[in-house]
Amino acid sequence: MLEELDIQNFALIDKAHVEFSSGFTVLSGETGAGKSILIGSLSFLLGGKTSTDMIRSGTHETVVSGTFALESDETRAWLSEHGILVEENRVLLRRLLRDSGKSSAWIGSVPVTRADLAEFAAFLVDLHGQHEQQSLLKVGEHRRYLDSYAGLESEVRAFTGLYAALVEKRNLLFRLNETDSDRANRIELLSFALAELEEAKFKPGEDDELSDEETRLLSYEKLYADIDELNALLDGSDGQGGAVLPQLRRLAAVSAHAASLDKNLAELETRVQSAFYELGDISKEFLRYAASLVFDPERLSWVQERLDLMYRLKKKYASSPSAPLSELEAYAQSAREELLSLTDAATDKTALEADIAALEKQVYAAAKALSAKRSEAAASMQKEVEAILSRLGMKDTVFQVQVTQDPGTAEEQSCGPFGMDSIEFRISANPGSPPLPLIKIASGGELSRVMLALKTILSDGDPAGTLIFDEIDTGIGGEVAVSLGSHMKALASKKQILCITHLASIAVYADNQIKIQKGATGDSTSTRVFPVEGAERVREIARMLSGDAYSDASLEHAAALLHQFGGL
């Protein structure tokens, strides 16, 4: 459960601290006040993608942190696996983004990657917005919802691994079945490439080292002139006077004499002596460097030939001529492995074909088992979703989870990485009309309610203790909004619910209400986030009802609704 949220310099929010309670909380405010900014800051904290546009204008970084109470064994197990200690069953998440584009994240006091942050946050929060709602229109996502409802995720992952092993063996058999000529050509090509790379005998990092050496050799005259001038400035070897070391030697002698007269100068005298000896050592190092500085045209020629060889081989076998040298070694390793598979006399095609046949039977049996479980779960899922949709104002709606098997051949059933099924949600909102794909008939309001129904039936198996709904009330109003508010309040008995809404008929059901308000100070615009209670909440509900937060009629209506639906 989300307990506290701290935001600094995120979009229009300069600074905000919000405390959250369990149950049903709505976030309200006028259009453009920044309600979605608050959800955006939460998405950022939970590992969402970043953009420097998130940083408040005139500042250099944004920081968002949140405290969560841990409610599932999955969260504690994840933290334990990653060596992150927990105190009082709570964890602090923090994320920072600088205007340079650099982002940092922490779980507790441990720095983590964005991927780790997002993986862990999925155990804490399920954030539903318009983007996720649109996933209902993507048929490919419907399988994921059904598998989650049926608790088949781990079984599907195991099937995907089995299917990948089958594909790998089929690909190997395909290569072995290529014509002798094609195989011979491939072996010759790989052998030649491997010979070129092995003959070159490149060392790790050699390209960078040689590039630096080439620059040094090509700049010999300028480098020699600089070193010569440095030596002249240090020891006066040019005979022009004013060199540093003779002057510093005189300075050391005078300071030593002064220190003998006044002990208060002893520390300064020591520092002068240190500077003299340090510069003396530096001068000797420069002199030694000058003595070793020799222009070697043969070495330069060798370095340039070596770099040219690297360029040509990278152009042939790496992603680009400027690619790191490691790509050549990766290509060489890949070539060795492919050559081994093509030339290994021990490769037994008959045995491989037998392995494939056995795997095909395993894959088919596993796919059939998955399909049977999906079909059984689909029937149950349909009933549960229809029951919830009925309570959400879609009484006569037929919701269908269509599970069909992909077409195969007489010899072989077609399977993919997730099984043999095609899964699609269909809906009929009018009695007598056949169920059709969601994309053909579902309005925005209907999609919102279908998504809420899915979230409801999936909530028991979801470890996330917090569900966040952004604009789930799009396209609805009246009695439908009332039923949606009632349903979310009931769902809040199991999960912490946060919901952005502009409808008073939903907000009055909430246990808590937070207002987002935009204001201007001088040339600066900022967004405030604060809870509303008592008379303030009555005024906010009145504003949501009629746009008038102060008329007696609006206030009476708002107070009556809050008392009626439990908001007060």
XYZ file of C-alpha atoms in Angstrom, residues 132-507:
376
model
C -3.531 0.235 -20.968
C -7.221 0.531 -21.755
C -6.321 0.621 -25.430
C -4.605 -2.754 -24.946
C -8.105 -4.249 -24.846
C -8.333 -3.411 -28.537
C -5.208 -5.482 -29.243
C -6.280 -9.089 -29.659
C -2.755 -10.276 -28.850
C -3.182 -8.962 -25.292
C -6.349 -10.961 -24.622
C -4.381 -14.181 -24.123
C -2.373 -12.481 -21.385
C -5.543 -11.496 -19.490
C -7.046 -14.992 -19.758
C -3.794 -16.697 -18.708
C -3.521 -14.367 -15.731
C -7.107 -15.127 -14.710
C -6.506 -18.876 -15.054
C -3.174 -18.712 -13.211
C -1.349 -20.166 -16.199
C 1.573 -17.712 -16.468
C 4.248 -20.105 -15.174
C 2.859 -22.965 -17.273
C 2.918 -20.743 -20.380
C 6.523 -19.721 -19.659
C 7.508 -23.393 -19.416
C 5.710 -24.113 -22.696
C 7.517 -21.210 -24.384
C 10.866 -22.705 -23.318
C 9.865 -26.110 -24.675
C 8.712 -24.556 -27.939
C 11.981 -22.605 -28.273
C 13.966 -25.858 -27.900
C 11.893 -27.401 -30.701
C 12.478 -24.389 -32.987
C 16.233 -24.546 -32.321
C 16.419 -28.233 -33.273
C 14.299 -27.660 -36.370
C 16.630 -24.875 -37.473
C 19.646 -27.138 -36.977
C 18.007 -29.870 -39.050
C 17.206 -27.333 -41.763
C 20.868 -26.317 -41.964
C 21.953 -29.955 -42.078
C 19.480 -30.622 -44.884
C 20.816 -27.846 -47.063
C 22.485 -29.033 -50.244
C 26.068 -30.166 -49.972
C 27.095 -27.256 -52.164
C 25.398 -24.686 -49.925
C 26.845 -26.260 -46.812
C 30.304 -26.364 -48.355
C 30.057 -22.716 -49.376
C 28.975 -21.748 -45.878
C 31.805 -23.758 -44.317
C 34.317 -22.122 -46.678
C 33.023 -18.634 -45.892
C 33.099 -19.201 -42.131
C 36.530 -20.846 -42.277
C 37.990 -17.950 -44.263
C 36.515 -15.378 -41.868
C 37.774 -17.268 -38.845
C 41.252 -17.603 -40.372
C 41.392 -13.843 -41.038
C 40.366 -12.998 -37.497
C 42.633 -15.537 -35.818
C 45.628 -14.482 -37.933
C 45.099 -10.853 -36.883
C 45.466 -11.838 -33.187
C 43.865 -8.665 -31.910
C 44.137 -7.959 -28.203
C 41.233 -6.503 -26.196
C 41.325 -2.709 -26.381
C 44.092 -2.727 -28.998
C 42.147 -0.454 -31.349
C 41.960 2.323 -28.735
C 45.628 1.900 -27.769
C 46.834 2.069 -31.388
C 44.603 5.030 -32.158
C 46.177 6.932 -29.247
C 49.666 5.936 -30.396
C 48.970 7.048 -33.966
C 47.865 10.460 -32.707
C 51.055 10.732 -30.645
C 53.337 9.752 -33.539
C 51.606 12.039 -36.015
C 51.933 14.934 -33.558
C 55.614 14.298 -32.811
C 56.904 17.753 -33.833
C 54.212 19.651 -31.913
C 54.636 17.375 -28.898
C 58.436 17.786 -28.946
C 58.075 21.573 -29.158
C 55.700 21.600 -26.190
C 58.009 19.452 -24.032
C 61.030 21.556 -25.017
C 59.201 24.711 -24.017
C 58.099 23.143 -20.723
C 61.694 22.207 -19.857
C 62.872 25.698 -20.721
C 60.214 27.265 -18.520
C 61.075 24.971 -15.640
C 64.915 24.946 -15.594
C 65.915 27.873 -17.856
C 67.875 25.767 -20.328
C 67.083 28.290 -23.055
C 69.324 30.804 -21.285
C 66.692 33.541 -21.334
C 66.190 33.701 -17.579
C 62.906 33.798 -15.683
C 62.684 30.004 -15.353
C 60.560 28.618 -12.561
C 63.018 26.364 -10.710
C 65.831 28.935 -10.213
C 63.272 31.431 -8.952
C 61.687 28.841 -6.711
C 65.118 27.798 -5.402
C 65.740 31.441 -4.432
C 62.240 31.604 -2.916
C 62.963 28.496 -0.808
C 66.225 29.977 0.504
C 64.608 33.297 1.461
C 61.614 31.620 3.080
C 63.936 29.324 5.078
C 65.844 32.365 6.323
C 62.593 34.158 7.201
C 61.324 31.093 9.085
C 64.542 30.985 11.110
C 63.753 34.505 12.277
C 60.035 33.883 12.978
C 58.759 30.404 13.821
C 55.240 31.475 12.816
C 56.437 31.165 9.204
C 57.529 27.542 9.599
C 54.397 26.046 8.001
C 54.587 28.390 5.019
C 58.302 27.629 4.631
C 57.511 23.877 4.590
C 54.948 24.413 1.847
C 57.442 26.411 -0.223
C 60.023 23.644 0.147
C 57.404 21.033 -0.897
C 56.492 23.050 -3.969
C 60.183 23.353 -4.908
C 60.825 19.594 -4.593
C 57.563 18.697 -6.387
C 58.368 20.936 -9.355
C 61.917 19.597 -9.340
C 60.573 16.047 -9.711
C 58.210 17.186 -12.458
C 61.111 18.813 -14.312
C 63.125 15.575 -14.159
C 60.153 13.595 -15.479
C 59.745 15.962 -18.415
C 63.484 15.726 -19.157
C 63.317 11.920 -19.116
C 60.261 12.036 -21.374
C 62.075 14.361 -23.792
C 65.047 11.972 -23.917
C 62.732 9.061 -24.790
C 60.775 10.998 -27.404
C 61.892 9.617 -30.744
C 60.085 9.803 -34.067
C 59.843 6.305 -35.552
C 58.371 6.346 -39.091
C 58.496 2.566 -39.283
C 56.455 2.257 -36.080
C 53.935 4.797 -37.407
C 53.614 2.818 -40.641
C 53.048 -0.417 -38.675
C 50.432 1.216 -36.426
C 48.542 2.633 -39.397
C 48.616 -0.710 -41.212
C 47.296 -2.411 -38.090
C 44.493 0.131 -37.741
C 43.659 -0.261 -41.416
C 43.398 -4.039 -40.933
C 41.035 -3.502 -38.009
C 38.929 -1.132 -40.117
C 38.622 -3.631 -42.962
C 37.752 -6.568 -40.700
C 35.215 -4.534 -38.723
C 33.634 -3.431 -41.986
C 33.267 -7.090 -42.999
C 32.356 -8.788 -39.721
C 31.150 -6.142 -37.245
C 28.138 -3.829 -37.211
C 30.228 -0.884 -38.472
C 33.873 0.142 -38.989
C 33.689 2.091 -35.718
C 32.298 -0.828 -33.704
C 34.211 -2.016 -30.615
C 36.838 -4.705 -31.169
C 34.776 -7.061 -28.999
C 32.290 -7.462 -31.875
C 34.981 -9.209 -33.938
C 35.606 -11.705 -31.145
C 31.847 -12.250 -30.804
C 31.609 -12.928 -34.544
C 34.569 -15.312 -34.365
C 32.957 -17.246 -31.502
C 29.683 -17.459 -33.407
C 31.540 -18.680 -36.513
C 33.316 -21.379 -34.473
C 30.015 -22.645 -33.084
C 28.303 -22.697 -36.486
C 31.293 -24.445 -38.076
C 31.165 -27.058 -35.350
C 27.491 -27.720 -36.021
C 28.080 -27.948 -39.790
C 31.217 -30.059 -39.764
C 30.899 -32.241 -36.689
C 30.952 -35.752 -38.085
C 29.219 -36.990 -34.949
C 26.059 -35.077 -35.778
C 23.467 -37.745 -36.303
C 20.584 -36.532 -38.434
C 18.556 -39.595 -37.583
C 18.929 -38.951 -33.869
C 18.106 -35.280 -34.389
C 14.956 -36.135 -36.319
C 13.958 -38.505 -33.505
C 14.532 -35.744 -30.939
C 12.360 -33.378 -32.980
C 9.577 -35.935 -33.283
C 9.621 -36.509 -29.521
C 9.643 -32.749 -28.826
C 6.756 -32.197 -31.239
C 4.680 -34.704 -29.271
C 5.602 -32.953 -26.001
C 4.778 -29.519 -27.421
C 1.465 -30.744 -28.852
C 0.469 -32.443 -25.575
C 1.408 -29.347 -23.552
C -0.476 -27.077 -25.970
C -3.572 -29.300 -25.735
C -3.416 -29.197 -21.939
C -3.113 -25.381 -22.002
C -5.988 -25.127 -24.454
C -8.269 -27.239 -22.248
C -7.480 -25.120 -19.182
C -8.036 -21.918 -21.142
C -11.402 -23.113 -22.447
C -12.506 -24.024 -18.931
C -11.284 -20.704 -17.511
C -12.895 -18.766 -20.381
C -16.371 -19.971 -19.411
C -15.857 -18.912 -15.797
C -14.277 -15.607 -16.809
C -17.241 -14.751 -19.059
C -19.715 -15.227 -16.188
C -17.706 -13.144 -13.729
C -17.154 -10.276 -16.169
C -20.829 -10.250 -17.196
C -21.907 -10.144 -13.536
C -19.686 -7.132 -12.868
C -20.722 -5.380 -16.101
C -24.347 -5.843 -15.064
C -23.626 -3.970 -11.820
C -21.839 -1.274 -13.858
C -24.889 -0.427 -15.970
C -24.386 -2.969 -18.782
C -27.139 -5.354 -17.626
C -27.860 -7.206 -20.873
C -24.262 -7.345 -22.069
C -22.860 -10.609 -23.362
C -19.113 -10.909 -22.852
C -17.437 -13.729 -24.722
C -13.920 -15.114 -24.348
C -13.463 -16.899 -27.642
C -10.800 -19.634 -27.612
C -10.090 -21.145 -31.020
C -7.261 -23.409 -32.081
C -4.897 -22.176 -34.754
C -5.352 -24.093 -38.020
C -2.841 -26.839 -38.655
C -2.327 -29.523 -41.270
C -3.521 -33.120 -41.399
C -0.120 -34.209 -40.102
C 0.646 -31.532 -37.579
C -1.271 -29.149 -35.319
C 0.045 -25.576 -35.606
C 1.557 -24.192 -32.415
C 3.235 -20.930 -31.533
C 5.336 -19.823 -28.568
C 2.218 -19.502 -26.351
C 0.329 -22.603 -27.439
C -2.157 -23.492 -30.141
C -4.926 -21.021 -29.217
C -6.143 -17.729 -30.604
C -7.995 -15.801 -27.881
C -10.264 -12.844 -28.474
C -12.692 -10.907 -26.283
C -16.035 -10.198 -27.933
C -18.987 -8.243 -26.653
C -22.644 -7.611 -27.394
C -24.128 -4.684 -25.508
C -27.588 -5.078 -27.067
C -29.950 -8.061 -26.629
C -30.173 -10.211 -29.731
C -26.968 -8.862 -31.305
C -24.164 -11.391 -31.794
C -20.915 -10.755 -29.903
C -18.428 -8.863 -32.062
C -14.776 -7.853 -31.524
C -14.346 -5.034 -29.003
C -12.726 -2.747 -31.560
C -15.879 -2.798 -33.701
C -18.496 -1.818 -31.162
C -17.069 -0.828 -27.769
C -17.230 2.864 -26.824
C -14.732 4.519 -24.502
C -17.134 4.177 -21.585
C -17.755 0.506 -22.322
C -14.017 -0.181 -22.587
C -13.512 1.507 -19.212
C -16.058 -0.753 -17.592
C -14.732 -3.908 -19.251
C -11.240 -3.009 -18.005
C -12.560 -2.364 -14.489
C -14.303 -5.743 -14.551
C -11.076 -7.462 -15.626
C -9.080 -5.653 -12.950
C -11.639 -6.752 -10.381
C -11.555 -10.459 -11.224
C -7.757 -10.412 -11.520
C -7.225 -8.553 -8.235
C -7.272 -11.648 -6.005
C -4.323 -13.209 -7.831
C -2.445 -9.919 -8.213
C 0.130 -9.254 -5.456
C -0.121 -5.481 -6.021
C -1.790 -3.898 -3.008
C -2.589 -0.644 -4.812
C -4.714 -0.149 -7.933
C -4.565 3.255 -9.647
C -7.157 4.295 -12.221
C -6.502 7.325 -14.411
C -9.555 8.633 -16.298
C -11.506 5.385 -16.042
C -14.698 7.491 -16.060
C -14.150 8.672 -19.649
C -17.373 8.579 -21.633
C -19.725 7.743 -18.740
C -22.050 9.616 -16.430
C -25.382 9.420 -14.612
C -26.376 6.062 -13.151
C -23.378 4.350 -14.714
C -21.023 6.652 -12.790
C -22.912 5.894 -9.577
C -22.579 2.149 -10.132
C -18.890 2.555 -10.990
C -18.278 4.486 -7.767
C -20.138 1.862 -5.739
C -18.136 -0.924 -7.368
C -14.800 0.757 -6.721
C -15.711 1.306 -3.082
C -16.448 -2.420 -2.782
C -13.176 -3.277 -4.519
C -11.384 -1.028 -2.002
C -12.194 -3.533 0.740
C -9.506 -5.756 -0.835
C -7.097 -3.223 -2.338
C -6.046 0.379 -1.888
C -7.783 2.234 -4.745
C -6.616 5.586 -6.136
C -8.762 7.114 -8.871
C -8.620 10.355 -10.831
C -12.146 11.476 -11.596
C -14.106 14.557 -12.602
C -17.457 13.011 -11.620
C -18.972 13.859 -8.242
C -21.135 10.718 -8.406
C -17.926 8.657 -8.176
C -16.076 10.932 -5.742
